GROMACS .gro file of C-alpha atoms in nm:
model
  237
    1MET     CA    1  -0.802   3.407   2.075
    2GLU     CA    2  -0.612   3.229   1.811
    3TYR     CA    3  -0.505   2.993   2.014
    4ASP     CA    4  -0.832   2.904   2.170
    5ILE     CA    5  -0.978   2.850   1.794
    6PHE     CA    6  -0.700   2.573   1.743
    7ASN     CA    7  -0.686   2.396   2.081
    8ARG     CA    8  -0.851   2.122   2.007
    9THR     CA    9  -0.676   2.074   1.654
   10LYS     CA   10  -0.373   2.124   1.865
   11LEU     CA   11  -0.465   1.829   2.102
   12LEU     CA   12  -0.466   1.594   1.825
   13ILE     CA   13  -0.125   1.705   1.586
   14GLY     CA   14   0.053   1.898   1.836
   15HIS     CA   15   0.216   2.267   1.836
   16GLU     CA   16   0.463   2.223   1.600
   17ALA     CA   17   0.227   2.062   1.331
   18MET     CA   18   0.023   2.333   1.401
   19ASP     CA   19   0.253   2.585   1.346
   20TYR     CA   20   0.407   2.412   1.036
   21LEU     CA   21   0.000   2.407   0.900
   22ALA     CA   22  -0.071   2.783   0.966
   23SER     CA   23   0.270   2.808   0.766
   24ARG     CA   24   0.167   2.653   0.431
   25SER     CA   25   0.019   2.832   0.119
   26VAL     CA   26  -0.285   2.665  -0.050
   27ILE     CA   27  -0.481   2.793  -0.341
   28LEU     CA   28  -0.790   2.661  -0.434
   29PHE     CA   29  -0.947   2.636  -0.758
   30GLY     CA   30  -1.349   2.664  -0.750
   31VAL     CA   31  -1.535   2.769  -0.414
   32GLY     CA   32  -1.902   2.603  -0.537
   33GLY     CA   33  -2.038   2.299  -0.387
   34VAL     CA   34  -1.682   2.107  -0.354
   35GLY     CA   35  -1.458   2.413  -0.286
   36SER     CA   36  -1.671   2.659  -0.062
   37TRP     CA   37  -1.667   2.353   0.234
   38CYS     CA   38  -1.273   2.240   0.143
   39ALA     CA   39  -1.212   2.598   0.183
   40GLU     CA   40  -1.413   2.644   0.596
   41ALA     CA   41  -1.223   2.292   0.633
   42LEU     CA   42  -0.869   2.435   0.579
   43VAL     CA   43  -0.905   2.787   0.763
   44ARG     CA   44  -1.120   2.591   1.056
   45SER     CA   45  -0.780   2.345   1.088
   46GLY     CA   46  -0.554   2.594   1.085
   47ILE     CA   47  -0.451   2.714   0.758
   48ARG     CA   48  -0.411   3.083   0.745
   49LYS     CA   49  -0.258   3.134   0.441
   50LEU     CA   50  -0.568   3.046   0.140
   51THR     CA   51  -0.631   3.187  -0.183
   52ILE     CA   52  -0.942   3.124  -0.308
   53VAL     CA   53  -1.034   3.141  -0.689
   54ASP     CA   54  -1.364   3.189  -0.857
   55TYR     CA   55  -1.561   3.373  -1.138
   56ASP     CA   56  -1.901   3.349  -1.055
   57VAL     CA   57  -2.167   3.524  -0.834
   58VAL     CA   58  -2.409   3.341  -0.591
   59SER     CA   59  -2.757   3.200  -0.756
   60VAL     CA   60  -3.052   3.043  -0.614
   61SER     CA   61  -2.981   2.752  -0.731
   62ASN     CA   62  -2.635   2.727  -0.521
   63ILE     CA   63  -2.858   2.732  -0.183
   64ASN     CA   64  -2.888   2.381  -0.204
   65ARG     CA   65  -2.527   2.285  -0.144
   66GLN     CA   66  -2.298   2.552  -0.125
   67LEU     CA   67  -2.173   2.710   0.211
   68MET     CA   68  -2.212   3.099   0.139
   69ALA     CA   69  -2.465   3.046  -0.117
   70THR     CA   70  -2.809   3.162   0.099
   71THR     CA   71  -3.075   3.423   0.011
   72SER     CA   72  -2.949   3.698   0.159
   73THR     CA   73  -2.590   3.637  -0.075
   74VAL     CA   74  -2.751   3.589  -0.405
   75GLY     CA   75  -2.573   3.803  -0.666
   76ARG     CA   76  -2.289   3.835  -0.516
   77VAL     CA   77  -1.968   3.746  -0.577
   78LYS     CA   78  -1.914   3.402  -0.377
   79VAL     CA   79  -1.523   3.436  -0.345
   80ASP     CA   80  -1.589   3.790  -0.177
   81VAL     CA   81  -1.885   3.628   0.038
   82LEU     CA   82  -1.656   3.346   0.128
   83ARG     CA   83  -1.394   3.547   0.239
   84LYS     CA   84  -1.589   3.741   0.448
   85ARG     CA   85  -1.690   3.399   0.640
   86LEU     CA   86  -1.387   3.278   0.623
   87LEU     CA   87  -1.199   3.630   0.841
   88ASP     CA   88  -1.518   3.574   1.073
   89ILE     CA   89  -1.374   3.215   1.151
   90ASN     CA   90  -0.992   3.342   1.186
   91PRO     CA   91  -0.924   3.692   1.187
   92ASN     CA   92  -0.569   3.646   1.123
   93ALA     CA   93  -0.586   3.401   0.791
   94GLU     CA   94  -0.461   3.597   0.511
   95ILE     CA   95  -0.735   3.497   0.216
   96THR     CA   96  -0.728   3.678  -0.122
   97ALA     CA   97  -1.023   3.623  -0.313
   98ILE     CA   98  -0.952   3.606  -0.675
   99ARG     CA   99  -1.267   3.645  -0.939
  100GLU     CA  100  -1.141   3.535  -1.234
  101ALA     CA  101  -1.175   3.177  -1.377
  102TYR     CA  102  -0.831   2.957  -1.474
  103ASN     CA  103  -0.855   2.902  -1.858
  104GLU     CA  104  -0.574   2.919  -2.092
  105ASN     CA  105  -0.600   3.345  -2.101
  106THR     CA  106  -0.550   3.366  -1.732
  107VAL     CA  107  -0.348   3.059  -1.653
  108GLU     CA  108   0.024   3.307  -1.646
  109SER     CA  109  -0.133   3.527  -1.361
  110PHE     CA  110  -0.192   3.258  -1.093
  111HIS     CA  111   0.166   3.170  -1.028
  112ILE     CA  112   0.047   2.833  -0.913
  113GLY     CA  113   0.393   2.673  -0.861
  114ASP     CA  114   0.442   2.978  -0.562
  115TYR     CA  115   0.213   2.721  -0.363
  116ASP     CA  116   0.249   2.422  -0.149
  117TYR     CA  117  -0.051   2.306  -0.242
  118ILE     CA  118  -0.276   2.305  -0.483
  119ILE     CA  119  -0.640   2.220  -0.506
  120ASP     CA  120  -0.877   2.172  -0.797
  121ALA     CA  121  -1.243   2.216  -0.757
  122ILE     CA  122  -1.363   2.290  -1.086
  123ASP     CA  123  -1.674   2.199  -1.321
  124SER     CA  124  -1.530   2.309  -1.635
  125LEU     CA  125  -1.399   1.973  -1.836
  126LYS     CA  126  -1.137   2.238  -2.001
  127ASP     CA  127  -1.055   2.458  -1.754
  128LYS     CA  128  -1.012   2.130  -1.468
  129ALA     CA  129  -0.808   1.917  -1.731
  130LEU     CA  130  -0.554   2.278  -1.793
  131LEU     CA  131  -0.521   2.305  -1.444
  132ILE     CA  132  -0.414   1.937  -1.372
  133LEU     CA  133  -0.167   1.963  -1.642
  134ASN     CA  134  -0.017   2.287  -1.525
  135ALA     CA  135  -0.032   2.170  -1.141
  136CYS     CA  136   0.152   1.843  -1.232
  137ASN     CA  137   0.473   2.030  -1.391
  138THR     CA  138   0.497   2.231  -1.047
  139ASP     CA  139   0.643   2.083  -0.671
  140ALA     CA  140   0.332   2.146  -0.511
  141VAL     CA  141   0.114   1.913  -0.371
  142PHE     CA  142  -0.228   1.829  -0.623
  143PHE     CA  143  -0.546   1.737  -0.496
  144SER     CA  144  -0.838   1.713  -0.685
  145SER     CA  145  -1.233   1.679  -0.706
  146MET     CA  146  -1.378   1.460  -0.927
  147GLY     CA  147  -1.750   1.471  -1.029
  148ALA     CA  148  -1.989   1.492  -0.722
  149ALA     CA  149  -2.315   1.506  -0.896
  150LEU     CA  150  -2.592   1.268  -0.957
  151LYS     CA  151  -2.529   1.098  -0.635
  152SER     CA  152  -2.644   1.042  -0.306
  153ASP     CA  153  -2.479   0.741  -0.090
  154PRO     CA  154  -2.167   0.926   0.133
  155THR     CA  155  -2.002   0.568   0.213
  156ARG     CA  156  -1.933   0.515  -0.167
  157ILE     CA  157  -1.696   0.828  -0.171
  158LYS     CA  158  -1.361   0.744  -0.206
  159ILE     CA  159  -0.981   0.881  -0.237
  160THR     CA  160  -0.767   0.734  -0.508
  161GLU     CA  161  -0.463   0.799  -0.732
  162PHE     CA  162  -0.656   0.953  -1.043
  163TRP     CA  163  -0.577   0.645  -1.282
  164LYS     CA  164  -0.757   0.435  -1.040
  165VAL     CA  165  -1.071   0.618  -1.021
  166GLN     CA  166  -1.352   0.402  -1.136
  167GLY     CA  167  -1.730   0.464  -1.229
  168CYS     CA  168  -1.699   0.836  -1.254
  169PRO     CA  169  -1.770   0.972  -1.578
  170LEU     CA  170  -1.566   1.323  -1.513
  171ALA     CA  171  -1.271   1.105  -1.490
  172ARG     CA  172  -1.315   0.885  -1.747
  173ALA     CA  173  -1.375   1.229  -2.002
  174LEU     CA  174  -1.041   1.392  -1.837
  175ARG     CA  175  -0.869   1.071  -1.915
  176ASN     CA  176  -0.964   1.033  -2.259
  177ARG     CA  177  -0.925   1.389  -2.340
  178PHE     CA  178  -0.580   1.377  -2.197
  179LYS     CA  179  -0.512   1.053  -2.460
  180HIS     CA  180  -0.650   1.229  -2.741
  181ASN     CA  181  -0.469   1.504  -2.693
  182GLY     CA  182  -0.145   1.325  -2.644
  183ARG     CA  183  -0.042   1.539  -2.338
  184LEU     CA  184  -0.094   1.356  -1.988
  185PRO     CA  185  -0.030   1.420  -1.645
  186SER     CA  186   0.341   1.448  -1.573
  187ARG     CA  187   0.338   1.259  -1.204
  188LYS     CA  188   0.027   1.110  -1.018
  189PHE     CA  189  -0.196   1.247  -0.768
  190GLN     CA  190  -0.478   1.154  -0.538
  191CYS     CA  191  -0.855   1.219  -0.623
  192VAL     CA  192  -1.162   1.244  -0.453
  193TYR     CA  193  -1.469   1.067  -0.619
  194SER     CA  194  -1.756   0.817  -0.603
  195ASP     CA  195  -1.848   0.530  -0.797
  196GLU     CA  196  -2.188   0.589  -0.771
  197LEU     CA  197  -2.418   0.736  -1.074
  198LEU     CA  198  -2.768   0.814  -1.020
  199LYS     CA  199  -2.995   0.964  -1.313
  200ASN     CA  200  -3.168   1.304  -1.294
  201HIS     CA  201  -3.527   1.260  -1.173
  202PRO     CA  202  -3.760   1.418  -1.516
  203THR     CA  203  -3.890   1.764  -1.412
  204GLY     CA  204  -4.061   1.865  -1.768
  205GLU     CA  205  -3.833   2.173  -1.755
  206GLN     CA  206  -3.504   2.233  -1.887
  207HIS     CA  207  -3.205   2.207  -1.731
  208ASP     CA  208  -2.842   2.166  -1.860
  209ALA     CA  209  -2.678   2.083  -1.469
  210ASN     CA  210  -2.702   1.765  -1.253
  211GLY     CA  211  -2.884   1.722  -0.971
  212THR     CA  212  -2.638   1.734  -0.610
  213PHE     CA  213  -2.703   1.695  -0.261
  214VAL     CA  214  -2.522   1.906   0.016
  215HIS     CA  215  -2.435   1.580   0.217
  216ILE     CA  216  -2.253   1.445  -0.138
  217THR     CA  217  -2.056   1.769  -0.192
  218ALA     CA  218  -1.984   1.899   0.126
  219ILE     CA  219  -1.805   1.546   0.207
  220PHE     CA  220  -1.622   1.560  -0.118
  221GLY     CA  221  -1.470   1.942  -0.003
  222LEU     CA  222  -1.421   1.755   0.360
  223MET     CA  223  -1.181   1.507   0.199
  224LEU     CA  224  -0.980   1.715  -0.039
  225ALA     CA  225  -0.900   1.936   0.308
  226TRP     CA  226  -0.845   1.653   0.490
  227LEU     CA  227  -0.598   1.515   0.199
  228VAL     CA  228  -0.371   1.830   0.325
  229ILE     CA  229  -0.400   1.772   0.664
  230LYS     CA  230  -0.265   1.446   0.647
  231HIS     CA  231   0.002   1.534   0.403
  232VAL     CA  232   0.125   1.788   0.693
  233MET     CA  233   0.064   1.550   0.961
  234ARG     CA  234   0.308   1.264   0.768
  235ASN     CA  235   0.599   1.539   0.888
  236PHE     CA  236   0.542   1.507   1.232
  237GLU     CA  237   0.481   1.106   1.267
   0.00000   0.00000   0.00000
């Protein structure tokens, strides 16, 4: 069955690249609007060894954009729901679900240097900055998602090196934080971002979050997955 699942992918990249892809280990932090779609794309593309990390549970407000969020999964642990779905796609995959937040108190428990790829889809500025700094100090290939909220135009989504990102408030806040603390990432890394910036529509209600579209968050996640696939394929060109 696994041969049939990935037959169309093998037609593009070949058996050797497919086997190599299956042997790579990936850890993904954050499985929300961006990370959930990234996880699905990775597994559907042939990644077998995937660790997904997120502390949250599915809420009603997640349904508009998060892959595993439905009316029947509200209240359930995100990584557990997503893991079940990913194993339905490929039962031979090794999906590790960790219900935990990446922060100063938990950082040592993840052993991120043991992975081939580290993917950042964290929302929290403080935790995201910490992951970026630590990931850049490993030998793993590292990719990061910048802010996917307040955007609607998919043609403005791009990939570039972190210090070259323009028009993204999250990237700007991260750079300011690094400079203020006097600690910069030790190497360059690629980011998915958009330079579009819309405003929230007044609703008369109090909201701490920003508006989002599923086609934007999904494309961010799919492009993160593509960065991994592209990096693998470079070894077989």
